[in-house]
């Protein structure tokens, strides 16, 4: 799965990475949580739809103060453009734009492949 690819990428870098990690003070799991030097970074995979994006952001930044960054991973550059538009147009998402990063799953696949070569 894509979550496993992201988890393995960070494990190979010496980070602790967890699948379906529950955000403290919530019942909300993130696809992957990575401990980067004592700071938790969440990864959510939204390959085709962004329906529950608001709930992810709310859990990460409003209901808990544990997550420092949220990376949303999408399938294509077109989905990345759609996601950027959605973040700009949604007031709640826009409020956290400095804590939200965007990425494409292909980049993790390339990085993982290069590291094992």
PDB file of C-alpha atoms in Angstrom, residues 3-86:
ATOM      1  CA  UNK A   3       1.117   4.107   3.383  1.00  0.00           C
ATOM      2  CA  UNK A   4       3.583   1.239   3.710  1.00  0.00           C
ATOM      3  CA  UNK A   5       5.824   2.824   1.034  1.00  0.00           C
ATOM      4  CA  UNK A   6       5.909   6.096   2.989  1.00  0.00           C
ATOM      5  CA  UNK A   7       6.518   4.271   6.274  1.00  0.00           C
ATOM      6  CA  UNK A   8       9.436   2.300   4.802  1.00  0.00           C
ATOM      7  CA  UNK A   9      10.918   5.447   3.268  1.00  0.00           C
ATOM      8  CA  UNK A  10      11.179   7.083   6.680  1.00  0.00           C
ATOM      9  CA  UNK A  11      12.284   3.918   8.465  1.00  0.00           C
ATOM     10  CA  UNK A  12      15.160   3.722   5.968  1.00  0.00           C
ATOM     11  CA  UNK A  13      16.115   7.244   7.062  1.00  0.00           C
ATOM     12  CA  UNK A  14      16.250   6.115  10.693  1.00  0.00           C
ATOM     13  CA  UNK A  15      12.930   7.675  11.769  1.00  0.00           C
ATOM     14  CA  UNK A  16      10.197   5.957  13.716  1.00  0.00           C
ATOM     15  CA  UNK A  17       7.163   5.680  11.446  1.00  0.00           C
ATOM     16  CA  UNK A  18       3.746   4.319  12.388  1.00  0.00           C
ATOM     17  CA  UNK A  19       0.790   3.166  10.278  1.00  0.00           C
ATOM     18  CA  UNK A  20      -2.758   4.177  11.285  1.00  0.00           C
ATOM     19  CA  UNK A  21      -1.447   6.195  14.245  1.00  0.00           C
ATOM     20  CA  UNK A  22      -4.132   7.729  16.462  1.00  0.00           C
ATOM     21  CA  UNK A  23      -3.627  11.452  17.047  1.00  0.00           C
ATOM     22  CA  UNK A  24      -3.508  12.153  20.806  1.00  0.00           C
ATOM     23  CA  UNK A  25      -6.731  13.591  22.278  1.00  0.00           C
ATOM     24  CA  UNK A  26      -8.706  12.227  19.314  1.00  0.00           C
ATOM     25  CA  UNK A  27      -9.948   8.946  17.900  1.00  0.00           C
ATOM     26  CA  UNK A  28      -8.671  10.006  14.478  1.00  0.00           C
ATOM     27  CA  UNK A  29      -5.972   7.896  12.801  1.00  0.00           C
ATOM     28  CA  UNK A  30      -3.522   9.286  10.248  1.00  0.00           C
ATOM     29  CA  UNK A  31      -2.244   7.006   7.489  1.00  0.00           C
ATOM     30  CA  UNK A  32       1.375   7.433   8.588  1.00  0.00           C
ATOM     31  CA  UNK A  33       2.925   9.324  11.502  1.00  0.00           C
ATOM     32  CA  UNK A  34       6.650  10.002  11.527  1.00  0.00           C
ATOM     33  CA  UNK A  35       8.694  11.071  14.524  1.00  0.00           C
ATOM     34  CA  UNK A  36      11.248  13.548  13.161  1.00  0.00           C
ATOM     35  CA  UNK A  37      13.587  14.563  15.969  1.00  0.00           C
ATOM     36  CA  UNK A  38      10.801  14.535  18.548  1.00  0.00           C
ATOM     37  CA  UNK A  39       8.230  16.271  16.305  1.00  0.00           C
ATOM     38  CA  UNK A  40       5.330  14.296  14.879  1.00  0.00           C
ATOM     39  CA  UNK A  41       4.590  14.726  11.186  1.00  0.00           C
ATOM     40  CA  UNK A  42       1.389  13.213   9.765  1.00  0.00           C
ATOM     41  CA  UNK A  43       0.918  11.844   6.246  1.00  0.00           C
ATOM     42  CA  UNK A  44      -2.527  11.436   4.746  1.00  0.00           C
ATOM     43  CA  UNK A  45      -2.968   9.720   1.414  1.00  0.00           C
ATOM     44  CA  UNK A  46      -5.761  11.222  -0.702  1.00  0.00           C
ATOM     45  CA  UNK A  47      -5.288   9.495  -4.018  1.00  0.00           C
ATOM     46  CA  UNK A  48      -8.622  10.233  -5.669  1.00  0.00           C
ATOM     47  CA  UNK A  49     -10.807  12.293  -3.324  1.00  0.00           C
ATOM     48  CA  UNK A  50     -10.421  14.979  -0.680  1.00  0.00           C
ATOM     49  CA  UNK A  51     -13.769  14.398   1.046  1.00  0.00           C
ATOM     50  CA  UNK A  52     -12.435  14.039   4.574  1.00  0.00           C
ATOM     51  CA  UNK A  53      -9.559  16.505   4.302  1.00  0.00           C
ATOM     52  CA  UNK A  54     -11.190  18.968   6.689  1.00  0.00           C
ATOM     53  CA  UNK A  55     -11.543  16.282   9.375  1.00  0.00           C
ATOM     54  CA  UNK A  56      -7.842  15.373   9.014  1.00  0.00           C
ATOM     55  CA  UNK A  57      -6.770  18.999   9.405  1.00  0.00           C
ATOM     56  CA  UNK A  58      -9.129  19.539  12.319  1.00  0.00           C
ATOM     57  CA  UNK A  59      -7.806  16.460  14.140  1.00  0.00           C
ATOM     58  CA  UNK A  60      -4.175  17.375  13.492  1.00  0.00           C
ATOM     59  CA  UNK A  61      -4.253  21.047  14.397  1.00  0.00           C
ATOM     60  CA  UNK A  62      -7.416  21.898  16.341  1.00  0.00           C
ATOM     61  CA  UNK A  63      -8.044  18.883  18.533  1.00  0.00           C
ATOM     62  CA  UNK A  64      -4.396  18.126  19.286  1.00  0.00           C
ATOM     63  CA  UNK A  65      -1.140  20.033  19.414  1.00  0.00           C
ATOM     64  CA  UNK A  66       1.044  16.972  18.765  1.00  0.00           C
ATOM     65  CA  UNK A  67       1.216  17.183  14.961  1.00  0.00           C
ATOM     66  CA  UNK A  68       3.617  19.851  13.689  1.00  0.00           C
ATOM     67  CA  UNK A  69       3.142  19.268   9.926  1.00  0.00           C
ATOM     68  CA  UNK A  70       0.638  17.432   7.761  1.00  0.00           C
ATOM     69  CA  UNK A  71       1.653  16.180   4.344  1.00  0.00           C
ATOM     70  CA  UNK A  72      -1.151  15.253   1.994  1.00  0.00           C
ATOM     71  CA  UNK A  73      -0.041  12.766  -0.630  1.00  0.00           C
ATOM     72  CA  UNK A  74      -1.925  12.594  -3.928  1.00  0.00           C
ATOM     73  CA  UNK A  75      -1.615  10.458  -7.063  1.00  0.00           C
ATOM     74  CA  UNK A  76      -0.976  12.986  -9.828  1.00  0.00           C
ATOM     75  CA  UNK A  77       0.110  16.544 -10.519  1.00  0.00           C
ATOM     76  CA  UNK A  78      -3.456  17.334 -11.616  1.00  0.00           C
ATOM     77  CA  UNK A  79      -4.760  16.191  -8.209  1.00  0.00           C
ATOM     78  CA  UNK A  80      -2.081  18.379  -6.622  1.00  0.00           C
ATOM     79  CA  UNK A  81      -3.468  21.402  -8.486  1.00  0.00           C
ATOM     80  CA  UNK A  82      -7.015  20.532  -7.400  1.00  0.00           C
ATOM     81  CA  UNK A  83      -5.875  20.205  -3.808  1.00  0.00           C
ATOM     82  CA  UNK A  84      -4.097  23.576  -3.856  1.00  0.00           C
ATOM     83  CA  UNK A  85      -7.320  25.200  -5.079  1.00  0.00           C
ATOM     84  CA  UNK A  86      -9.354  23.484  -2.383  1.00  0.00           C
TER      85      UNK A  86
END
